[in-house]
Amino acid sequence: MASNGSANGKSESRFSKIKGLSTASNVISGTVGVATGAVTGTVGLVGNAAEKAVDVATFGQLKSERTPPPPDPLWELHREREIADEVPEEKSAKKKVKRAIGSWIGDLADEYVDDDLRDRVTFLEYYLKDKLYGDWYHNAAVIFVTSFVSWLIARLGGGLLWIVVVIAFASTYYRTSIIRVRRRVRDDVSREAALVKLETDAETMEWLNSFLVKFWAIYLPTLNQTVIETTNQVLSGVKTPPPIDGLELKRFTLGTKPPRIDLVRTYPKTDEDVIVMDWGFSFIPNDTEDLTSRQLKNKINPLVELQVRVGKGIFSAGMPVLVQDMAFKGLIQVKLKLITSFPHVQTVGVSFRKPPYFDFVLKPIGGETFGVDINFLPGLEGFIKSMVHGTLGPMFYEPNMFSLNLQQMLAGAPADAAVGVLAIAIYNGRGLKGSDMIGNTVDPYVKISFNAGQEVARTSTKRDTTTPKWNETKLVLVTSLTDALTMEVLDFNDVRKDRSLGTVTFPLEALEQDPEQENIIGKVISNGKERGEIVFDARFFPVLTGKTLEDGTVEPPPQLNTGIVRFTLHQAKDLELAAKKGLASAGLNPFVIYAVDGKEVHTTKILKRTNSPIWDEAHELLVTNKQRTTLSFTIKDGRDISGTSTIATYKAKVDDIIAQNEKGNDWFRLSPGGRARITAQFKPVAVKGISGTGGYVPPIGVFRFHFEKAADLRNLETVGKVDPYVRVMVNNYNKTRTITIHGDLNPEWDEIVYATVTGPNEKIALEVMDSESDGKDRSLGEILLNAESFIKKNEMGEFVEFMDQTVRSGQLVMPGRSPKGMLYYSVSFFPCLNIMDPEEIEEEEKAKAEAAAKVAPGAPDKEKVAEAVNGEKPDAAAAAQAVDAEGKKVAPPALKLGPNELFKYDSGLLVYKIIEGDFARSDLFVQIFFDDFLYPDYVSGMAHHRVARFDEVGDALIRELEWSKMHIRLTTKERSLRDDEDCVVASMTGSTLAHAKQGFNRPATISFTSKNPNENYKLKMSFRYVPVLMTLAPHEGHNNQGFVSVKILDATNLPAADRRGKSDPYCVFELNGEKTYKTKVVKKTLNPAWGELFEVPVPKLSSAKFVVKVFDWDMGPGEDDFLGGAAIDLSQLEPLKTATQLEHLDGKSGQIRLELRFKPEYVMRTIQGTATLSATFAVPGRVVTSVAGAPIKGVGMVAGGVGKGASFFKHGFKSKDKDKSSPDDTSSMHSGKNGTISKNGR
């Protein structure tokens, strides 16, 4: 037993020792694991901190100069190649074997044979991203995981072996972190050093020069021949003065030594889509130091031989003019603008950083053998070089840049095709400095060009002034927005050459972001010195193009009458048929004169001795009325022996030529013989607010939009709420808009607006906007509609009415943001009556007169002749039943209606043309309002002179012609409302029908009433009227709005409110919840008699809520006692008839007797809500109507015809809730015709 006990004791002791060792091992393991984790995490944190410290210490100065660009895969690949090139040759065989991430990993020892720490790649490096290393959260996670795993191993009874495993993982993480840190440091150093080197150092291009040496010998013969052929084709059309008969390039070669590229420097500090480089070029063929003996033996020097033929026919001889040994050296800056679409390079700009060096040998006489270089003449070489620099400088020398639009060229458009119209309004000059000579005066004018090239426009000359006032607007075509606008100020002189005072340069690139820039002050610079300044506006109107939709279909551009016409007479054939007999046998010298509407605009070059000339000369110009523009081509013979005689002519309208080209026909018969190939293209441009650009396209009808409300609009305000309104955009042009409701995310407009359309393919956008007092209005979202969905035709092809009272709803969409907000509206379409234009009637009458003149004198009788010429006049009923030869119904012809027949239609479009004004002052705008509109239907451009020419056209829908009123104002502000009288200089108000009759198809003068009785203002306008086939809804007519006169007679049997059985009654009238009038207080009576009269504007009679409330006045601070009220029904009132009504009060007792009289009249509308502390409230819950007009210049309100809500009501009460007036206060509020409520006597 003892031995057993001893054995058991020993066993237990041994077990406890083993257990103790195990426990100690676990403790040690856990402790080591925790320590390892802590050390590893600390190393990671230290590594991260070290990385940051190295980053700051090493690159602090570099990063302060240049922030490194984001990592680029191409750049990383380039860096890997550089690192690989730095590996010693003995280790080149131990390169890493790269594989795709995620592929099978075999024997790592075979895959990674390099023991270098920099080149070893671990398992974690493949599957753990770089950005996860070194961050605090990753290091904290490593500490936690290592400690937790160590604790878990100790808890589960693990031994020291597990510590080895934990240490292995920790050491792997440590090694990988160190590698990543070193790699980042090395790459950052290399990248930053390379960026600095890229800016400061230039790269050599010897590899390219070596290529040019071999390629030049192959390409030179082809280049020489191409230059000779191209140059001779140009020289054949050059006009030469006698006795020179012609010019011809006989020889051309650049020699056997190619040009060199000396250096290339790149600028990394540019925008992301811009590349800027400097290229050093040199072409010095006489430098033979780098040529071999064989190259010297075969060397050919550059030579240009131009033969000048002097004399005529057989009595002529050629004189060679030689240019030899040309040399050139210069530094060129190349600027590339990148785009995402093909060809990915939009523009290429080239400019010389400084004037280049060039040299040459010029031998005008004597030829190659006896010729003498005239550059040896004193002063001649310097004069020639200064002329060359003076010509190239404005186009190529910095800061000027010559640009090519590659995107436009590769798209098939000609390089010289216009991309838009630039309107330059030059106002005045200030402080212009002329010559310092005594008695010298300055007569300045401005010459406009692009890149100091060919003149495109000029102003008038102002005599003897250094502060000229031009106030002139010039329209020029722009071929590229990368060009620079050059305005050279010159001093006019009758005897000597006009002297330049300086130049103003304006980069057109600035118009890409802001196409309308006003009040630009341009410094006049001459030889680096400031010589004054000029003030001007620059507004760019781009060519409108079609848009490609998501489904691939191309949306056509809008149908406008104003735009750029590009026309070309390519070639002519069979001119001998039209030439005089005997003149065409030796060949003609033909040239062409282009004319637009009888005005010569271009003359082509003269082609010698040919009867089938090819010109291919295009010309572009801005036309304001495409439908009426006529092109004419006159081919003449330029031979001296026969004089300048006409060979053949062709004349046609632009639309006719375009229509034939679209059918594939571009050959046209000339008169009297021959044929010519002619093409024409039209590009619409919306030129607005400029005099003389009033091209008008007759609309096919009008859209009626009833905007009821919007819900849950996006709030863009940080404080308060948005001020929403709805505008209608047709092909991206503002057509009309609703009133503004201030501070409401759920506005209720209940408003009807009209917008004209010119074709069924137009796109309509209903856009909710936030009105801003300062700056541009902001979009809250839009709904897109297709006009063709609502424009329908009958079986005869006529447009028909589309009525739909269904309330539609659509979600408001904003690009780049999630949809928010709903708009509720309805849509209808009403077509215009198909009538003949006045120009068409005039052409028809002219054609009839010509046909009658051709009738033989021996015709049977005059009646038959007239019947044959005029035919039977079809009426509307007969035209509707027109059929073709097969008995099918066809669209009836346009009706020829006189003014009396046209004005029988109540609704229609009034087309007005503002011709010219005769004002007492300048700098005025013409605003036109119709009926009850608060916003102008049309705003003209500024009249810079007292006698101003406008030639602008607009239109407006007139709902009821008989009752319509026209209001025209002359204002100093472009953005002003009808109730803003401060800016008005003169105004007039009259019947729309009377003015339309007075100026129907002819100019009529309208006189204005001026605020200053001593000033006279007159405006010349003309009108047309196009009926619209629509039936006006009853609630839109003038009989549903107007002014109601209310006479408060008396009241009887009112309830007693005082202790003595009496009351102190007074009345308050409310219209649609708003106070409109308050009577005086009649003391101590139950049967008061007021006898007061007031007038209130009612925008919608049928639904007006007109209420009278009777109160008992109390002296104390409490509320007045309510005695009773009654609702007054205004819908039963007949126009211009007085009705007496007895209204029973809804209190204890009492009646009130009123006299009401309704006068139909348009009520001027107003903005709803309160934008400021002053009251600007309007009558809610009514239907108001506004109408679209022609687009106007980009103003913040809208473009054409816009109407606004009811009138402004000025609050006449002393407090917001009620008016505490004294018993003796007999003040009352009364409204005039303008809807303004004021106190008596004020």
CSV table of N, CA and C in Angstrom, one decimal, residues 247-334:
chain,number,residue,atom,x,y,z
A,247,LEU,N,2.7,83.4,-114.1
A,247,LEU,CA,3.7,82.9,-113.2
A,247,LEU,C,3.7,81.4,-113.2
A,248,GLU,N,4.9,80.8,-113.1
A,248,GLU,CA,4.9,79.3,-113.1
A,248,GLU,C,6.1,78.9,-112.3
A,249,LEU,N,5.9,77.9,-111.5
A,249,LEU,CA,7.0,77.3,-110.7
A,249,LEU,C,7.7,76.3,-111.5
A,250,LYS,N,8.9,76.5,-111.9
A,250,LYS,CA,9.6,75.6,-112.8
A,250,LYS,C,10.4,74.5,-112.0
A,251,ARG,N,11.1,74.9,-110.9
A,251,ARG,CA,11.9,73.9,-110.2
A,251,ARG,C,11.6,74.2,-108.7
A,252,PHE,N,11.6,73.1,-107.9
A,252,PHE,CA,11.5,73.2,-106.5
A,252,PHE,C,12.2,72.0,-105.9
A,253,THR,N,13.1,72.2,-104.9
A,253,THR,CA,13.7,71.1,-104.2
A,253,THR,C,14.2,71.7,-102.9
A,254,LEU,N,14.1,70.9,-101.8
A,254,LEU,CA,14.6,71.3,-100.5
A,254,LEU,C,16.0,70.7,-100.2
A,255,GLY,N,16.6,70.0,-101.2
A,255,GLY,CA,17.9,69.5,-101.0
A,255,GLY,C,18.0,68.2,-100.4
A,256,THR,N,19.1,67.6,-100.4
A,256,THR,CA,19.3,66.2,-99.9
A,256,THR,C,19.4,66.1,-98.4
A,257,LYS,N,19.7,67.2,-97.7
A,257,LYS,CA,19.9,67.2,-96.3
A,257,LYS,C,18.6,67.5,-95.6
A,258,PRO,N,18.1,66.5,-94.8
A,258,PRO,CA,16.7,66.7,-94.2
A,258,PRO,C,16.8,67.7,-93.1
A,259,PRO,N,15.6,68.2,-92.7
A,259,PRO,CA,15.5,69.0,-91.5
A,259,PRO,C,15.7,68.2,-90.2
A,260,ARG,N,16.1,68.9,-89.1
A,260,ARG,CA,16.4,68.2,-87.9
A,260,ARG,C,15.4,68.6,-86.8
A,261,ILE,N,15.2,67.7,-85.9
A,261,ILE,CA,14.5,68.1,-84.6
A,261,ILE,C,15.5,68.1,-83.5
A,262,ASP,N,15.8,69.3,-83.0
A,262,ASP,CA,16.9,69.5,-82.1
A,262,ASP,C,16.5,69.1,-80.7
A,263,LEU,N,15.3,69.4,-80.3
A,263,LEU,CA,14.9,69.1,-78.9
A,263,LEU,C,13.4,69.1,-78.8
A,264,VAL,N,12.9,68.4,-77.7
A,264,VAL,CA,11.5,68.4,-77.4
A,264,VAL,C,11.4,68.5,-75.9
A,265,ARG,N,10.5,69.5,-75.5
A,265,ARG,CA,10.3,69.7,-74.1
A,265,ARG,C,8.8,69.6,-73.8
A,266,THR,N,8.4,68.9,-72.8
A,266,THR,CA,7.0,68.7,-72.4
A,266,THR,C,6.7,69.5,-71.1
A,267,TYR,N,5.5,70.1,-71.0
A,267,TYR,CA,5.0,70.8,-69.9
A,267,TYR,C,3.9,70.0,-69.1
A,268,PRO,N,4.3,69.4,-68.0
A,268,PRO,CA,3.2,68.6,-67.3
A,268,PRO,C,2.2,69.4,-66.5
A,269,LYS,N,2.5,70.7,-66.2
A,269,LYS,CA,1.5,71.5,-65.4
A,269,LYS,C,0.5,72.1,-66.4
A,270,THR,N,-0.4,71.3,-66.9
A,270,THR,CA,-1.4,71.7,-67.8
A,270,THR,C,-2.7,71.0,-67.4
A,271,ASP,N,-3.8,71.4,-68.0
A,271,ASP,CA,-5.1,70.8,-67.7
A,271,ASP,C,-5.0,69.3,-68.2
A,272,GLU,N,-5.9,68.5,-67.7
A,272,GLU,CA,-5.9,67.1,-68.0
A,272,GLU,C,-6.1,66.8,-69.4
A,273,ASP,N,-6.8,67.7,-70.2
A,273,ASP,CA,-7.1,67.4,-71.6
A,273,ASP,C,-6.3,68.3,-72.5
A,274,VAL,N,-5.2,68.8,-72.0
A,274,VAL,CA,-4.3,69.7,-72.8
A,274,VAL,C,-2.9,69.2,-72.7
A,275,ILE,N,-2.2,69.1,-73.9
A,275,ILE,CA,-0.8,68.7,-74.0
A,275,ILE,C,-0.1,69.9,-74.6
A,276,VAL,N,1.0,70.3,-74.0
A,276,VAL,CA,1.8,71.4,-74.5
A,276,VAL,C,3.2,71.0,-74.6
A,277,MET,N,3.8,71.2,-75.7
A,277,MET,CA,5.2,70.8,-76.0
A,277,MET,C,5.9,71.8,-76.8
A,278,ASP,N,7.3,71.9,-76.6
A,278,ASP,CA,8.1,72.8,-77.4
A,278,ASP,C,9.0,71.9,-78.3
A,279,TRP,N,9.0,72.2,-79.5
A,279,TRP,CA,9.8,71.5,-80.5
A,279,TRP,C,10.8,72.4,-81.2
A,280,GLY,N,12.0,72.0,-81.1
A,280,GLY,CA,13.1,72.8,-81.7
A,280,GLY,C,13.4,72.2,-83.1
A,281,PHE,N,13.2,73.0,-84.2
A,281,PHE,CA,13.4,72.6,-85.6
A,281,PHE,C,14.6,73.4,-86.1
A,282,SER,N,15.3,72.8,-87.0
A,282,SER,CA,16.4,73.5,-87.8
A,282,SER,C,16.5,72.8,-89.2
A,283,PHE,N,16.7,73.7,-90.1
A,283,PHE,CA,16.9,73.3,-91.5
A,283,PHE,C,18.1,74.1,-92.1
A,284,ILE,N,19.3,73.6,-91.9
A,284,ILE,CA,20.5,74.3,-92.4
A,284,ILE,C,21.3,73.4,-93.3
A,285,PRO,N,20.9,73.4,-94.6
A,285,PRO,CA,21.6,72.5,-95.5
A,285,PRO,C,23.0,72.8,-95.8
A,286,ASN,N,23.5,74.0,-95.6
A,286,ASN,CA,24.9,74.3,-95.9
A,286,ASN,C,25.8,73.9,-94.7
A,287,ASP,N,25.3,73.4,-93.6
A,287,ASP,CA,26.1,72.8,-92.6
A,287,ASP,C,26.5,71.4,-92.9
A,288,THR,N,27.8,71.2,-93.4
A,288,THR,CA,28.2,69.9,-93.9
A,288,THR,C,29.1,69.2,-93.0
A,289,GLU,N,29.3,69.6,-91.7
A,289,GLU,CA,30.2,69.0,-90.8
A,289,GLU,C,29.8,67.6,-90.5
A,290,ASP,N,28.5,67.3,-90.5
A,290,ASP,CA,28.0,66.0,-90.1
A,290,ASP,C,27.8,65.1,-91.3
A,291,LEU,N,28.2,65.5,-92.5
A,291,LEU,CA,28.0,64.7,-93.7
A,291,LEU,C,29.3,63.9,-94.0
A,292,THR,N,29.1,62.7,-94.5
A,292,THR,CA,30.2,61.9,-95.0
A,292,THR,C,30.7,62.4,-96.4
A,293,SER,N,31.8,61.9,-96.8
A,293,SER,CA,32.3,62.3,-98.1
A,293,SER,C,31.4,61.8,-99.2
A,294,ARG,N,30.8,60.7,-99.1
A,294,ARG,CA,29.8,60.3,-100.1
A,294,ARG,C,28.6,61.1,-100.1
A,295,GLN,N,28.1,61.6,-99.0
A,295,GLN,CA,27.0,62.5,-98.9
A,295,GLN,C,27.3,63.8,-99.5
A,296,LEU,N,28.6,64.3,-99.2
A,296,LEU,CA,29.0,65.6,-99.8
A,296,LEU,C,29.0,65.5,-101.3
A,297,LYS,N,29.5,64.4,-101.8
A,297,LYS,CA,29.6,64.2,-103.3
A,297,LYS,C,28.2,64.3,-104.0
A,298,ASN,N,27.2,63.7,-103.3
A,298,ASN,CA,25.8,63.6,-103.9
A,298,ASN,C,24.9,64.7,-103.4
A,299,LYS,N,25.4,65.7,-102.7
A,299,LYS,CA,24.6,66.7,-102.0
A,299,LYS,C,24.0,67.7,-103.1
A,300,ILE,N,22.7,67.9,-102.9
A,300,ILE,CA,21.9,68.9,-103.7
A,300,ILE,C,21.5,70.0,-102.8
A,301,ASN,N,21.7,71.3,-103.2
A,301,ASN,CA,21.3,72.4,-102.4
A,301,ASN,C,19.8,72.8,-102.6
A,302,PRO,N,19.1,73.4,-101.7
A,302,PRO,CA,17.8,73.8,-101.9
A,302,PRO,C,17.7,74.8,-103.0
A,303,LEU,N,16.6,74.8,-103.8
A,303,LEU,CA,16.4,75.7,-104.9
A,303,LEU,C,15.0,75.8,-105.3
A,304,VAL,N,14.6,77.1,-105.5
A,304,VAL,CA,13.2,77.4,-105.9
A,304,VAL,C,13.4,78.3,-107.1
A,305,GLU,N,12.8,77.9,-108.3
A,305,GLU,CA,12.9,78.7,-109.5
A,305,GLU,C,11.5,79.1,-109.9
A,306,LEU,N,11.1,80.4,-109.9
A,306,LEU,CA,9.9,80.9,-110.3
A,306,LEU,C,10.0,81.6,-111.6
A,307,GLN,N,9.3,81.2,-112.6
A,307,GLN,CA,9.4,81.8,-114.0
A,307,GLN,C,8.4,82.8,-114.1
A,308,VAL,N,8.8,84.1,-114.4
A,308,VAL,CA,7.9,85.2,-114.7
A,308,VAL,C,7.8,85.4,-116.2
A,309,ARG,N,6.6,85.2,-116.8
A,309,ARG,CA,6.5,85.4,-118.2
A,309,ARG,C,6.1,86.8,-118.5
A,310,VAL,N,6.9,87.6,-119.3
A,310,VAL,CA,6.6,89.0,-119.6
A,310,VAL,C,6.3,89.1,-121.1
A,311,GLY,N,5.2,89.8,-121.4
A,311,GLY,CA,4.8,90.0,-122.8
A,311,GLY,C,3.5,89.3,-123.1
A,312,LYS,N,3.2,89.2,-124.4
A,312,LYS,CA,2.0,88.5,-124.8
A,312,LYS,C,2.2,87.6,-126.0
A,313,GLY,N,1.7,86.4,-125.9
A,313,GLY,CA,1.7,85.4,-126.9
A,313,GLY,C,3.1,85.1,-127.3
A,314,ILE,N,3.4,85.2,-128.7
A,314,ILE,CA,4.7,84.9,-129.2
A,314,ILE,C,5.8,85.9,-128.8
A,315,PHE,N,5.3,87.1,-128.4
A,315,PHE,CA,6.2,88.2,-128.0
A,315,PHE,C,6.4,88.2,-126.5
A,316,SER,N,6.5,87.0,-125.9
A,316,SER,CA,6.7,86.9,-124.5
A,316,SER,C,7.9,86.0,-124.2
A,317,ALA,N,8.5,86.2,-123.1
A,317,ALA,CA,9.7,85.5,-122.6
A,317,ALA,C,9.6,85.3,-121.1
A,318,GLY,N,10.3,84.2,-120.7
A,318,GLY,CA,10.3,83.9,-119.3
A,318,GLY,C,11.6,84.3,-118.6
A,319,MET,N,11.4,84.9,-117.4
A,319,MET,CA,12.5,85.4,-116.6
A,319,MET,C,12.6,84.5,-115.3
A,320,PRO,N,13.7,83.8,-115.1
A,320,PRO,CA,13.7,83.0,-113.8
A,320,PRO,C,14.1,83.9,-112.6
A,321,VAL,N,13.4,83.6,-111.5
A,321,VAL,CA,13.7,84.2,-110.2
A,321,VAL,C,14.1,83.1,-109.3
A,322,LEU,N,15.3,83.1,-108.8
A,322,LEU,CA,15.8,82.0,-108.0
A,322,LEU,C,15.9,82.4,-106.5
A,323,VAL,N,15.6,81.4,-105.7
A,323,VAL,CA,15.8,81.5,-104.3
A,323,VAL,C,16.6,80.2,-103.9
A,324,GLN,N,17.8,80.4,-103.4
A,324,GLN,CA,18.7,79.3,-103.1
A,324,GLN,C,19.2,79.4,-101.6
A,325,ASP,N,19.7,78.2,-101.2
A,325,ASP,CA,20.4,78.1,-99.9
A,325,ASP,C,19.5,78.6,-98.8
A,326,MET,N,18.3,78.1,-98.8
A,326,MET,CA,17.4,78.5,-97.6
A,326,MET,C,17.9,77.9,-96.4
A,327,ALA,N,17.8,78.6,-95.2
A,327,ALA,CA,18.1,78.1,-93.9
A,327,ALA,C,17.0,78.6,-92.9
A,328,PHE,N,16.8,77.7,-91.9
A,328,PHE,CA,15.7,78.1,-91.0
A,328,PHE,C,16.0,77.4,-89.7
A,329,LYS,N,15.7,78.1,-88.6
A,329,LYS,CA,15.8,77.6,-87.2
A,329,LYS,C,14.8,78.3,-86.3
A,330,GLY,N,14.1,77.5,-85.5
A,330,GLY,CA,13.1,78.1,-84.7
A,330,GLY,C,12.6,77.1,-83.6
A,331,LEU,N,11.9,77.7,-82.6
A,331,LEU,CA,11.4,76.9,-81.5
A,331,LEU,C,9.9,77.1,-81.6
A,332,ILE,N,9.2,76.0,-81.8
A,332,ILE,CA,7.7,76.0,-82.0
A,332,ILE,C,7.0,75.3,-80.8
A,333,GLN,N,6.0,75.9,-80.3
A,333,GLN,CA,5.2,75.4,-79.3
A,333,GLN,C,3.9,74.7,-79.9
A,334,VAL,N,3.7,73.5,-79.5
A,334,VAL,CA,2.5,72.7,-80.0
A,334,VAL,C,1.6,72.5,-78.9
